[in-house]
mmCIF file of C-alpha atoms in Angstrom:
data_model
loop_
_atom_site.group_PDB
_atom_site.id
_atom_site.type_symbol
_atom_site.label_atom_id
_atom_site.label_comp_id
_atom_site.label_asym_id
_atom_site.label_seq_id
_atom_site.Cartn_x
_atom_site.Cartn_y
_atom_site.Cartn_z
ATOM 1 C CA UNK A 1 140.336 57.225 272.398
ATOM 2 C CA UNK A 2 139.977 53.227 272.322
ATOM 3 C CA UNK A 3 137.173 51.729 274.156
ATOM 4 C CA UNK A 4 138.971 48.399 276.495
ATOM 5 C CA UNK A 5 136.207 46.267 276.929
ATOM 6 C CA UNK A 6 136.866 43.042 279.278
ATOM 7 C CA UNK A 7 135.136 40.167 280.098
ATOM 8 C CA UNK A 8 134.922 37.200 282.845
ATOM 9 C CA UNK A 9 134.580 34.418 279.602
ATOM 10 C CA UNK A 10 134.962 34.381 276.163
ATOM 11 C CA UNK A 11 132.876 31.685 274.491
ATOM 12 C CA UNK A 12 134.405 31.012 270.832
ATOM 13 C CA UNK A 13 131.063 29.032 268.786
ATOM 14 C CA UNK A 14 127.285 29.412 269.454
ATOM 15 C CA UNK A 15 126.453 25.642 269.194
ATOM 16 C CA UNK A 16 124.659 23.790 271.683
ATOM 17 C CA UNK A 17 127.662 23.656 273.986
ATOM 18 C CA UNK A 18 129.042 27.279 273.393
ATOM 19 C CA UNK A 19 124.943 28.879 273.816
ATOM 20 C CA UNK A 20 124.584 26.263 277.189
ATOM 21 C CA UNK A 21 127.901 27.414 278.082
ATOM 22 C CA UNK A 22 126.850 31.012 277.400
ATOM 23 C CA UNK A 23 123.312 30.658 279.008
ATOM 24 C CA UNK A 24 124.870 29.512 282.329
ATOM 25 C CA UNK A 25 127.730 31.817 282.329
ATOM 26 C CA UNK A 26 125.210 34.424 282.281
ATOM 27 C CA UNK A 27 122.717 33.242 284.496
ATOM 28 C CA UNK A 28 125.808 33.398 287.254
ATOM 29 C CA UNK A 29 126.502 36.790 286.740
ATOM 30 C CA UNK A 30 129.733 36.624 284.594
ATOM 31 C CA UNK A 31 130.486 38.880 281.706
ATOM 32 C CA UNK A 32 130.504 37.035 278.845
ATOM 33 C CA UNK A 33 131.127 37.762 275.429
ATOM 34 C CA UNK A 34 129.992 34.812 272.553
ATOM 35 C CA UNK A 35 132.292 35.028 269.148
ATOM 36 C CA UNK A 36 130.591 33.116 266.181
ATOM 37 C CA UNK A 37 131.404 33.231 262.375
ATOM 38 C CA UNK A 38 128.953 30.994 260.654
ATOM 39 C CA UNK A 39 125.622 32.627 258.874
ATOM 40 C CA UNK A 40 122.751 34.196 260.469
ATOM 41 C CA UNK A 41 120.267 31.709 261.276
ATOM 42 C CA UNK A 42 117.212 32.489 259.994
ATOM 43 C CA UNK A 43 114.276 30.536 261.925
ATOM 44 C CA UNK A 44 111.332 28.868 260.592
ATOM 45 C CA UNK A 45 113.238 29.658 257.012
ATOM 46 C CA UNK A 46 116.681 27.708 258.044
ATOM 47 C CA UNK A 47 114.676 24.880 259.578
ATOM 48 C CA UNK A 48 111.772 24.364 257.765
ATOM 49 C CA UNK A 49 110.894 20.882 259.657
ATOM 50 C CA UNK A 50 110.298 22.444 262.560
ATOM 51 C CA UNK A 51 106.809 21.804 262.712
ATOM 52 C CA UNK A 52 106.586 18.421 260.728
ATOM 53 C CA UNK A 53 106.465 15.361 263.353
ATOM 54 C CA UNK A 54 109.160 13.067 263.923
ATOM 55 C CA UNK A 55 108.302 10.703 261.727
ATOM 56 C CA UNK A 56 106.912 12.524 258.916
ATOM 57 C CA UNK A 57 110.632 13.935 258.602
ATOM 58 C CA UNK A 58 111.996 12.657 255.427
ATOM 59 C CA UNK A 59 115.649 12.270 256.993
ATOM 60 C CA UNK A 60 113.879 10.826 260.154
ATOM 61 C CA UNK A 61 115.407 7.713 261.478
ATOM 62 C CA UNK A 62 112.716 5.258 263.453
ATOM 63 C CA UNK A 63 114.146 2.393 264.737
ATOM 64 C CA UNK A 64 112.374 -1.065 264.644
ATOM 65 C CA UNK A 65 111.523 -0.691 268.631
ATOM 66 C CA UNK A 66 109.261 2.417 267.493
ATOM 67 C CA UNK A 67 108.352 0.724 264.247
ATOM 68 C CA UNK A 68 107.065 -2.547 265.922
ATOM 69 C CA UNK A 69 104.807 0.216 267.735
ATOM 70 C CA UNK A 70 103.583 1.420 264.935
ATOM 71 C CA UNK A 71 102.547 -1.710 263.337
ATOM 72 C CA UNK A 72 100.996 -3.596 266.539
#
């Protein structure tokens, strides 16, 4: 025998739109199933600036409003 399984919303993607999307879905009571293919997200591993400050970021981007704050 098959299992049917159905559900008020399908969410295809995890990102920040497709987890929101989830989240609040959810929240309201609706069924909801969330489809993803990408790789398992490891965290602290996957995203190992997680801790560092903004600026201390080597890919960080500080504009020269934040810079003239720095300097003054």
């Amino acid at each position: 025998m098959q299992n049917k399984h159905t559900y008020d919303a399908i969410i295809i993607g995890s990102g920040i739109s497709g987890g929101w999307a989830a989240k609040e879905l959810c929240e309201h009571g609706l069924k909801t199933l969330v489809l993803e293919r990408g790789r398992d997200v490891k965290h602290l591993i996957d995203y190992p600036t997680y801790n560092t400050p903004p600026g201390n970021c080597p890919t960080a981007v500080i504009s020269p409003a934040n810079n003239a704050k720095k300097i003054h």
